[in-house]
Amino acid sequence: MSYLDFFSVIENMIEDIKKTQGDNIKKAGEIIADTVMNGGIVQAFGSGHSYAGALEICHRAGGLIPTKAIKEPSQGKYETIEGAGSLFIKEVDIRPEDCFVFISNSGRNPMPIEMAQYVKEKGNKIIVVTCLEASKNMKSRHSSGKKLYEFADVVLDNRGVEGDAAVKVEGLDTKVCGTSSITTAVLLQATVLHAVETMIMRGFTPPVYLSQNIDGGPEYNQKMQAKYADRLYRL
């Protein structure tokens, strides 16, 4: 047993999503391409640690500019309390041309379920990143009995294991090393790449961030962000 075991686990998982999620990545990428080309923004939400997935596609070098990570003030503290998501999502600026990415490994908690339900009723497209088989085998914590993936137009399955941690250590009853943030990042970056390629194929120049740490980067980004100034920095 050594730290190298984690590399093996991740390599196998990435190979798995490479083999199984190609069609879903393409479908999700096309939703994002349509959104950007129609003047909308991509809104991403993850509660607790899943917020890392939202940050993966929002406001970073090489990513699309018209993207927003939805910041929930409690940072996941109330994700299991029914009704909190329904109240919170009503404060979010939602427009018909926007699409949404919801990230939840279990997909069982009320907050993202209620937010996705509200967005679905508005008619916006939804991409869900979740551990699909584990989610199907869990009991929903929402009174509707629904899971997050049931509201998706496209599901990106991170192909993880129940409980997320994936490495067994001799002498310890619990597994260690969560994996979902890594495979979620791979899935979402691949999706953004397909979205960018789709826009270029359609003759549209995708608005992409430069690094803030290269010469000219901040000035370029500021100029490009101006088009979306009324959208990116409001709830």
PDB file of C-alpha atoms in Angstrom:
ATOM      1  CA  MET A   1       0.000   0.000   0.000  1.00  0.00           C
ATOM      2  CA  SER A   2       1.331   3.442  -0.920  1.00  0.00           C
ATOM      3  CA  TYR A   3       0.240   6.844  -2.144  1.00  0.00           C
ATOM      4  CA  LEU A   4       0.619   5.442  -5.668  1.00  0.00           C
ATOM      5  CA  ASP A   5      -2.609   3.520  -5.149  1.00  0.00           C
ATOM      6  CA  PHE A   6      -4.504   6.770  -5.416  1.00  0.00           C
ATOM      7  CA  PHE A   7      -2.919   7.470  -8.803  1.00  0.00           C
ATOM      8  CA  SER A   8      -4.090   4.050  -9.990  1.00  0.00           C
ATOM      9  CA  VAL A   9      -7.636   4.680  -8.780  1.00  0.00           C
ATOM     10  CA  ILE A  10      -7.847   8.063 -10.504  1.00  0.00           C
ATOM     11  CA  GLU A  11      -6.277   6.805 -13.725  1.00  0.00           C
ATOM     12  CA  ASN A  12      -8.845   4.001 -13.878  1.00  0.00           C
ATOM     13  CA  MET A  13     -11.721   6.371 -13.175  1.00  0.00           C
ATOM     14  CA  ILE A  14     -10.621   8.840 -15.844  1.00  0.00           C
ATOM     15  CA  GLU A  15     -10.325   6.002 -18.344  1.00  0.00           C
ATOM     16  CA  ASP A  16     -13.826   4.891 -17.335  1.00  0.00           C
ATOM     17  CA  ILE A  17     -15.421   8.299 -17.887  1.00  0.00           C
ATOM     18  CA  LYS A  18     -13.496   8.609 -21.139  1.00  0.00           C
ATOM     19  CA  LYS A  19     -15.104   5.380 -22.364  1.00  0.00           C
ATOM     20  CA  THR A  20     -18.610   5.907 -21.003  1.00  0.00           C
ATOM     21  CA  GLN A  21     -19.375   9.636 -20.941  1.00  0.00           C
ATOM     22  CA  GLY A  22     -18.437  10.797 -24.438  1.00  0.00           C
ATOM     23  CA  ASP A  23     -21.992  11.184 -25.734  1.00  0.00           C
ATOM     24  CA  ASN A  24     -23.103  12.993 -22.585  1.00  0.00           C
ATOM     25  CA  ILE A  25     -20.111  15.339 -22.726  1.00  0.00           C
ATOM     26  CA  LYS A  26     -21.034  16.235 -26.300  1.00  0.00           C
ATOM     27  CA  LYS A  27     -24.696  16.827 -25.435  1.00  0.00           C
ATOM     28  CA  ALA A  28     -23.752  18.996 -22.454  1.00  0.00           C
ATOM     29  CA  GLY A  29     -21.235  20.916 -24.558  1.00  0.00           C
ATOM     30  CA  GLU A  30     -23.879  21.651 -27.157  1.00  0.00           C
ATOM     31  CA  ILE A  31     -26.234  22.989 -24.473  1.00  0.00           C
ATOM     32  CA  ILE A  32     -23.504  25.351 -23.292  1.00  0.00           C
ATOM     33  CA  ALA A  33     -22.672  26.394 -26.849  1.00  0.00           C
ATOM     34  CA  ASP A  34     -26.339  27.199 -27.535  1.00  0.00           C
ATOM     35  CA  THR A  35     -26.519  29.196 -24.313  1.00  0.00           C
ATOM     36  CA  VAL A  36     -23.505  31.357 -25.070  1.00  0.00           C
ATOM     37  CA  MET A  37     -24.444  31.904 -28.696  1.00  0.00           C
ATOM     38  CA  ASN A  38     -27.948  32.969 -27.671  1.00  0.00           C
ATOM     39  CA  GLY A  39     -26.572  35.575 -25.258  1.00  0.00           C
ATOM     40  CA  GLY A  40     -27.127  33.630 -22.048  1.00  0.00           C
ATOM     41  CA  ILE A  41     -24.749  32.608 -19.298  1.00  0.00           C
ATOM     42  CA  VAL A  42     -23.850  29.279 -17.732  1.00  0.00           C
ATOM     43  CA  GLN A  43     -24.851  29.222 -14.057  1.00  0.00           C
ATOM     44  CA  ALA A  44     -23.187  26.556 -11.912  1.00  0.00           C
ATOM     45  CA  PHE A  45     -24.107  25.440  -8.415  1.00  0.00           C
ATOM     46  CA  GLY A  46     -22.668  22.983  -5.962  1.00  0.00           C
ATOM     47  CA  SER A  47     -23.355  22.843  -2.243  1.00  0.00           C
ATOM     48  CA  GLY A  48     -20.537  22.316   0.224  1.00  0.00           C
ATOM     49  CA  HIS A  49     -17.502  20.694  -1.393  1.00  0.00           C
ATOM     50  CA  SER A  50     -19.357  20.394  -4.707  1.00  0.00           C
ATOM     51  CA  TYR A  51     -18.878  24.147  -5.055  1.00  0.00           C
ATOM     52  CA  ALA A  52     -15.391  23.240  -6.315  1.00  0.00           C
ATOM     53  CA  GLY A  53     -17.059  21.873  -9.439  1.00  0.00           C
ATOM     54  CA  ALA A  54     -18.814  25.178 -10.046  1.00  0.00           C
ATOM     55  CA  LEU A  55     -15.516  27.025  -9.725  1.00  0.00           C
ATOM     56  CA  GLU A  56     -13.968  24.637 -12.228  1.00  0.00           C
ATOM     57  CA  ILE A  57     -15.900  26.193 -15.110  1.00  0.00           C
ATOM     58  CA  CYS A  58     -16.418  29.735 -13.833  1.00  0.00           C
ATOM     59  CA  HIS A  59     -13.979  32.649 -13.966  1.00  0.00           C
ATOM     60  CA  ARG A  60     -10.761  30.787 -14.674  1.00  0.00           C
ATOM     61  CA  ALA A  61      -8.121  30.883 -17.384  1.00  0.00           C
ATOM     62  CA  GLY A  62      -9.126  28.948 -20.477  1.00  0.00           C
ATOM     63  CA  GLY A  63     -12.784  28.933 -19.447  1.00  0.00           C
ATOM     64  CA  LEU A  64     -15.794  30.695 -20.863  1.00  0.00           C
ATOM     65  CA  ILE A  65     -16.425  34.261 -19.735  1.00  0.00           C
ATOM     66  CA  PRO A  66     -20.259  34.153 -19.581  1.00  0.00           C
ATOM     67  CA  THR A  67     -20.278  31.847 -16.541  1.00  0.00           C
ATOM     68  CA  LYS A  68     -21.360  32.373 -12.935  1.00  0.00           C
ATOM     69  CA  ALA A  69     -20.855  30.267  -9.836  1.00  0.00           C
ATOM     70  CA  ILE A  70     -23.962  30.648  -7.682  1.00  0.00           C
ATOM     71  CA  LYS A  71     -22.816  31.442  -4.138  1.00  0.00           C
ATOM     72  CA  GLU A  72     -25.140  30.139  -1.450  1.00  0.00           C
ATOM     73  CA  PRO A  73     -24.500  32.103   1.762  1.00  0.00           C
ATOM     74  CA  SER A  74     -24.556  29.187   4.200  1.00  0.00           C
ATOM     75  CA  GLN A  75     -21.973  27.259   2.120  1.00  0.00           C
ATOM     76  CA  GLY A  76     -23.941  24.048   2.405  1.00  0.00           C
ATOM     77  CA  LYS A  77     -25.001  24.319   6.042  1.00  0.00           C
ATOM     78  CA  TYR A  78     -28.685  24.124   5.127  1.00  0.00           C
ATOM     79  CA  GLU A  79     -28.532  21.778   2.138  1.00  0.00           C
ATOM     80  CA  THR A  80     -30.443  19.062   4.007  1.00  0.00           C
ATOM     81  CA  ILE A  81     -33.231  21.388   5.172  1.00  0.00           C
ATOM     82  CA  GLU A  82     -36.279  21.210   2.950  1.00  0.00           C
ATOM     83  CA  GLY A  83     -37.514  24.592   1.753  1.00  0.00           C
ATOM     84  CA  ALA A  84     -34.133  26.354   1.882  1.00  0.00           C
ATOM     85  CA  GLY A  85     -33.409  25.723  -1.792  1.00  0.00           C
ATOM     86  CA  SER A  86     -36.851  26.887  -2.889  1.00  0.00           C
ATOM     87  CA  LEU A  87     -36.355  30.185  -1.083  1.00  0.00           C
ATOM     88  CA  PHE A  88     -32.781  30.714  -2.225  1.00  0.00           C
ATOM     89  CA  ILE A  89     -33.272  30.028  -5.940  1.00  0.00           C
ATOM     90  CA  LYS A  90     -35.942  32.746  -6.158  1.00  0.00           C
ATOM     91  CA  GLU A  91     -33.203  35.294  -5.448  1.00  0.00           C
ATOM     92  CA  VAL A  92     -31.101  34.129  -8.416  1.00  0.00           C
ATOM     93  CA  ASP A  93     -31.177  36.108 -11.666  1.00  0.00           C
ATOM     94  CA  ILE A  94     -32.515  33.555 -14.161  1.00  0.00           C
ATOM     95  CA  ARG A  95     -33.141  34.409 -17.800  1.00  0.00           C
ATOM     96  CA  PRO A  96     -34.630  32.182 -20.523  1.00  0.00           C
ATOM     97  CA  GLU A  97     -31.395  31.827 -22.498  1.00  0.00           C
ATOM     98  CA  ASP A  98     -29.335  30.623 -19.487  1.00  0.00           C
ATOM     99  CA  CYS A  99     -28.384  27.027 -18.757  1.00  0.00           C
ATOM    100  CA  PHE A 100     -27.507  25.513 -15.384  1.00  0.00           C
ATOM    101  CA  VAL A 101     -24.927  23.033 -14.123  1.00  0.00           C
ATOM    102  CA  PHE A 102     -25.791  21.393 -10.804  1.00  0.00           C
ATOM    103  CA  ILE A 103     -23.081  19.369  -9.075  1.00  0.00           C
ATOM    104  CA  SER A 104     -23.885  16.897  -6.289  1.00  0.00           C
ATOM    105  CA  ASN A 105     -22.174  13.569  -5.751  1.00  0.00           C
ATOM    106  CA  SER A 106     -25.168  12.016  -3.991  1.00  0.00           C
ATOM    107  CA  GLY A 107     -27.919  14.109  -5.555  1.00  0.00           C
ATOM    108  CA  ARG A 108     -30.157  13.340  -2.570  1.00  0.00           C
ATOM    109  CA  ASN A 109     -30.227  16.596  -0.590  1.00  0.00           C
ATOM    110  CA  PRO A 110     -33.170  19.022  -0.724  1.00  0.00           C
ATOM    111  CA  MET A 111     -31.316  22.224  -1.615  1.00  0.00           C
ATOM    112  CA  PRO A 112     -30.014  21.291  -5.097  1.00  0.00           C
ATOM    113  CA  ILE A 113     -33.150  19.248  -5.792  1.00  0.00           C
ATOM    114  CA  GLU A 114     -35.421  22.221  -5.099  1.00  0.00           C
ATOM    115  CA  MET A 115     -33.209  24.584  -7.073  1.00  0.00           C
ATOM    116  CA  ALA A 116     -33.178  22.240 -10.060  1.00  0.00           C
ATOM    117  CA  GLN A 117     -36.936  21.755  -9.875  1.00  0.00           C
ATOM    118  CA  TYR A 118     -37.488  25.526  -9.956  1.00  0.00           C
ATOM    119  CA  VAL A 119     -35.104  25.966 -12.891  1.00  0.00           C
ATOM    120  CA  LYS A 120     -36.743  23.076 -14.757  1.00  0.00           C
ATOM    121  CA  GLU A 121     -40.157  24.673 -14.316  1.00  0.00           C
ATOM    122  CA  LYS A 122     -38.726  27.881 -15.779  1.00  0.00           C
ATOM    123  CA  GLY A 123     -37.788  25.916 -18.888  1.00  0.00           C
ATOM    124  CA  ASN A 124     -33.992  26.279 -18.674  1.00  0.00           C
ATOM    125  CA  LYS A 125     -31.672  23.450 -19.668  1.00  0.00           C
ATOM    126  CA  ILE A 126     -29.958  21.563 -16.839  1.00  0.00           C
ATOM    127  CA  ILE A 127     -26.692  19.620 -16.780  1.00  0.00           C
ATOM    128  CA  VAL A 128     -26.205  17.476 -13.662  1.00  0.00           C
ATOM    129  CA  VAL A 129     -22.876  16.075 -12.484  1.00  0.00           C
ATOM    130  CA  THR A 130     -23.394  13.219 -10.030  1.00  0.00           C
ATOM    131  CA  CYS A 131     -22.405   9.692  -9.076  1.00  0.00           C
ATOM    132  CA  LEU A 132     -25.329   8.135 -10.909  1.00  0.00           C
ATOM    133  CA  GLU A 133     -25.428   4.547  -9.646  1.00  0.00           C
ATOM    134  CA  ALA A 134     -24.791   5.553  -6.045  1.00  0.00           C
ATOM    135  CA  SER A 135     -27.487   8.228  -6.284  1.00  0.00           C
ATOM    136  CA  LYS A 136     -30.011   5.755  -7.671  1.00  0.00           C
ATOM    137  CA  ASN A 137     -29.385   3.455  -4.713  1.00  0.00           C
ATOM    138  CA  MET A 138     -29.796   6.183  -2.087  1.00  0.00           C
ATOM    139  CA  LYS A 139     -33.017   7.374  -0.503  1.00  0.00           C
ATOM    140  CA  SER A 140     -33.862  10.987  -1.295  1.00  0.00           C
ATOM    141  CA  ARG A 141     -33.875  13.380   1.642  1.00  0.00           C
ATOM    142  CA  HIS A 142     -36.612  15.374  -0.071  1.00  0.00           C
ATOM    143  CA  SER A 143     -40.285  14.646   0.566  1.00  0.00           C
ATOM    144  CA  SER A 144     -40.896  14.337  -3.186  1.00  0.00           C
ATOM    145  CA  GLY A 145     -38.649  11.284  -3.290  1.00  0.00           C
ATOM    146  CA  LYS A 146     -36.801  12.819  -6.241  1.00  0.00           C
ATOM    147  CA  LYS A 147     -33.053  12.823  -6.853  1.00  0.00           C
ATOM    148  CA  LEU A 148     -31.153  15.588  -8.606  1.00  0.00           C
ATOM    149  CA  TYR A 149     -30.404  13.569 -11.759  1.00  0.00           C
ATOM    150  CA  GLU A 150     -34.139  13.258 -12.459  1.00  0.00           C
ATOM    151  CA  PHE A 151     -34.281  16.942 -13.407  1.00  0.00           C
ATOM    152  CA  ALA A 152     -31.356  16.793 -15.850  1.00  0.00           C
ATOM    153  CA  ASP A 153     -31.440  17.241 -19.590  1.00  0.00           C
ATOM    154  CA  VAL A 154     -27.988  15.634 -19.534  1.00  0.00           C
ATOM    155  CA  VAL A 155     -26.280  13.688 -16.742  1.00  0.00           C
ATOM    156  CA  LEU A 156     -22.498  13.640 -16.490  1.00  0.00           C
ATOM    157  CA  ASP A 157     -21.759  10.558 -14.388  1.00  0.00           C
ATOM    158  CA  ASN A 158     -18.512  10.827 -12.409  1.00  0.00           C
ATOM    159  CA  ARG A 159     -18.487   7.008 -12.131  1.00  0.00           C
ATOM    160  CA  GLY A 160     -17.461   7.159  -8.488  1.00  0.00           C
ATOM    161  CA  VAL A 161     -18.296   4.932  -5.557  1.00  0.00           C
ATOM    162  CA  GLU A 162     -20.852   5.357  -2.795  1.00  0.00           C
ATOM    163  CA  GLY A 163     -19.381   7.588  -0.122  1.00  0.00           C
ATOM    164  CA  ASP A 164     -16.884   9.101  -2.599  1.00  0.00           C
ATOM    165  CA  ALA A 165     -13.716   7.889  -0.817  1.00  0.00           C
ATOM    166  CA  ALA A 166     -12.106   5.135  -2.855  1.00  0.00           C
ATOM    167  CA  VAL A 167      -8.871   3.837  -1.264  1.00  0.00           C
ATOM    168  CA  LYS A 168      -8.846   1.203   1.478  1.00  0.00           C
ATOM    169  CA  VAL A 169      -6.007   1.448   3.983  1.00  0.00           C
ATOM    170  CA  GLU A 170      -4.968  -1.540   6.053  1.00  0.00           C
ATOM    171  CA  GLY A 171      -5.812  -0.970   9.712  1.00  0.00           C
ATOM    172  CA  LEU A 172      -8.562   1.556   9.006  1.00  0.00           C
ATOM    173  CA  ASP A 173     -12.252   0.715   8.755  1.00  0.00           C
ATOM    174  CA  THR A 174     -13.116   3.656   6.497  1.00  0.00           C
ATOM    175  CA  LYS A 175     -11.820   4.370   3.000  1.00  0.00           C
ATOM    176  CA  VAL A 176      -9.841   7.541   2.269  1.00  0.00           C
ATOM    177  CA  CYS A 177      -9.272   9.889  -0.684  1.00  0.00           C
ATOM    178  CA  GLY A 178     -12.352  11.463  -2.202  1.00  0.00           C
ATOM    179  CA  THR A 179     -12.475  11.284  -5.977  1.00  0.00           C
ATOM    180  CA  SER A 180     -15.547  13.186  -7.141  1.00  0.00           C
ATOM    181  CA  SER A 181     -13.907  16.616  -7.363  1.00  0.00           C
ATOM    182  CA  ILE A 182     -11.245  15.224  -9.719  1.00  0.00           C
ATOM    183  CA  THR A 183     -13.568  13.393 -12.099  1.00  0.00           C
ATOM    184  CA  THR A 184     -16.037  16.287 -11.979  1.00  0.00           C
ATOM    185  CA  ALA A 185     -13.263  18.634 -13.079  1.00  0.00           C
ATOM    186  CA  VAL A 186     -12.327  16.329 -15.956  1.00  0.00           C
ATOM    187  CA  LEU A 187     -15.936  15.986 -17.093  1.00  0.00           C
ATOM    188  CA  LEU A 188     -16.617  19.720 -16.982  1.00  0.00           C
ATOM    189  CA  GLN A 189     -13.383  20.769 -18.657  1.00  0.00           C
ATOM    190  CA  ALA A 190     -14.049  18.268 -21.465  1.00  0.00           C
ATOM    191  CA  THR A 191     -17.579  19.665 -21.771  1.00  0.00           C
ATOM    192  CA  VAL A 192     -16.296  23.237 -22.050  1.00  0.00           C
ATOM    193  CA  LEU A 193     -13.812  22.126 -24.709  1.00  0.00           C
ATOM    194  CA  HIS A 194     -16.594  20.558 -26.764  1.00  0.00           C
ATOM    195  CA  ALA A 195     -18.694  23.704 -26.325  1.00  0.00           C
ATOM    196  CA  VAL A 196     -15.828  25.880 -27.580  1.00  0.00           C
ATOM    197  CA  GLU A 197     -15.204  23.619 -30.580  1.00  0.00           C
ATOM    198  CA  THR A 198     -18.943  23.588 -31.365  1.00  0.00           C
ATOM    199  CA  MET A 199     -19.116  27.384 -31.351  1.00  0.00           C
ATOM    200  CA  ILE A 200     -16.088  27.663 -33.620  1.00  0.00           C
ATOM    201  CA  MET A 201     -17.591  25.119 -36.025  1.00  0.00           C
ATOM    202  CA  ARG A 202     -20.724  27.261 -36.170  1.00  0.00           C
ATOM    203  CA  GLY A 203     -18.683  30.358 -37.039  1.00  0.00           C
ATOM    204  CA  PHE A 204     -18.949  31.943 -33.587  1.00  0.00           C
ATOM    205  CA  THR A 205     -15.903  33.123 -31.636  1.00  0.00           C
ATOM    206  CA  PRO A 206     -16.273  31.874 -28.044  1.00  0.00           C
ATOM    207  CA  PRO A 207     -15.449  34.398 -25.292  1.00  0.00           C
ATOM    208  CA  VAL A 208     -12.646  32.739 -23.311  1.00  0.00           C
ATOM    209  CA  TYR A 209     -10.645  34.057 -20.365  1.00  0.00           C
ATOM    210  CA  LEU A 210      -6.923  34.659 -20.575  1.00  0.00           C
ATOM    211  CA  SER A 211      -4.830  34.093 -17.479  1.00  0.00           C
ATOM    212  CA  GLN A 212      -4.715  37.094 -15.167  1.00  0.00           C
ATOM    213  CA  ASN A 213      -1.028  36.328 -14.701  1.00  0.00           C
ATOM    214  CA  ILE A 214       0.144  36.882 -18.274  1.00  0.00           C
ATOM    215  CA  ASP A 215       0.871  40.291 -19.772  1.00  0.00           C
ATOM    216  CA  GLY A 216      -2.295  41.803 -21.192  1.00  0.00           C
ATOM    217  CA  GLY A 217      -4.515  39.196 -19.541  1.00  0.00           C
ATOM    218  CA  PRO A 218      -6.339  41.445 -17.063  1.00  0.00           C
ATOM    219  CA  GLU A 219      -6.983  44.118 -19.692  1.00  0.00           C
ATOM    220  CA  TYR A 220      -8.285  41.581 -22.209  1.00  0.00           C
ATOM    221  CA  ASN A 221     -10.581  39.959 -19.649  1.00  0.00           C
ATOM    222  CA  GLN A 222     -11.937  43.285 -18.444  1.00  0.00           C
ATOM    223  CA  LYS A 223     -12.816  44.282 -21.991  1.00  0.00           C
ATOM    224  CA  MET A 224     -14.495  40.935 -22.713  1.00  0.00           C
ATOM    225  CA  GLN A 225     -16.393  40.896 -19.416  1.00  0.00           C
ATOM    226  CA  ALA A 226     -17.948  44.280 -20.123  1.00  0.00           C
ATOM    227  CA  LYS A 227     -20.538  42.630 -22.376  1.00  0.00           C
ATOM    228  CA  TYR A 228     -21.790  40.565 -19.439  1.00  0.00           C
ATOM    229  CA  ALA A 229     -21.247  43.112 -16.668  1.00  0.00           C
ATOM    230  CA  ASP A 230     -24.892  43.119 -15.628  1.00  0.00           C
ATOM    231  CA  ARG A 231     -24.960  39.335 -15.229  1.00  0.00           C
ATOM    232  CA  LEU A 232     -21.719  37.969 -13.787  1.00  0.00           C
ATOM    233  CA  TYR A 233     -21.585  39.704 -10.431  1.00  0.00           C
ATOM    234  CA  ARG A 234     -25.147  39.504  -9.221  1.00  0.00           C
ATOM    235  CA  LEU A 235     -26.945  36.687  -7.501  1.00  0.00           C
TER     236      LEU A 235
END
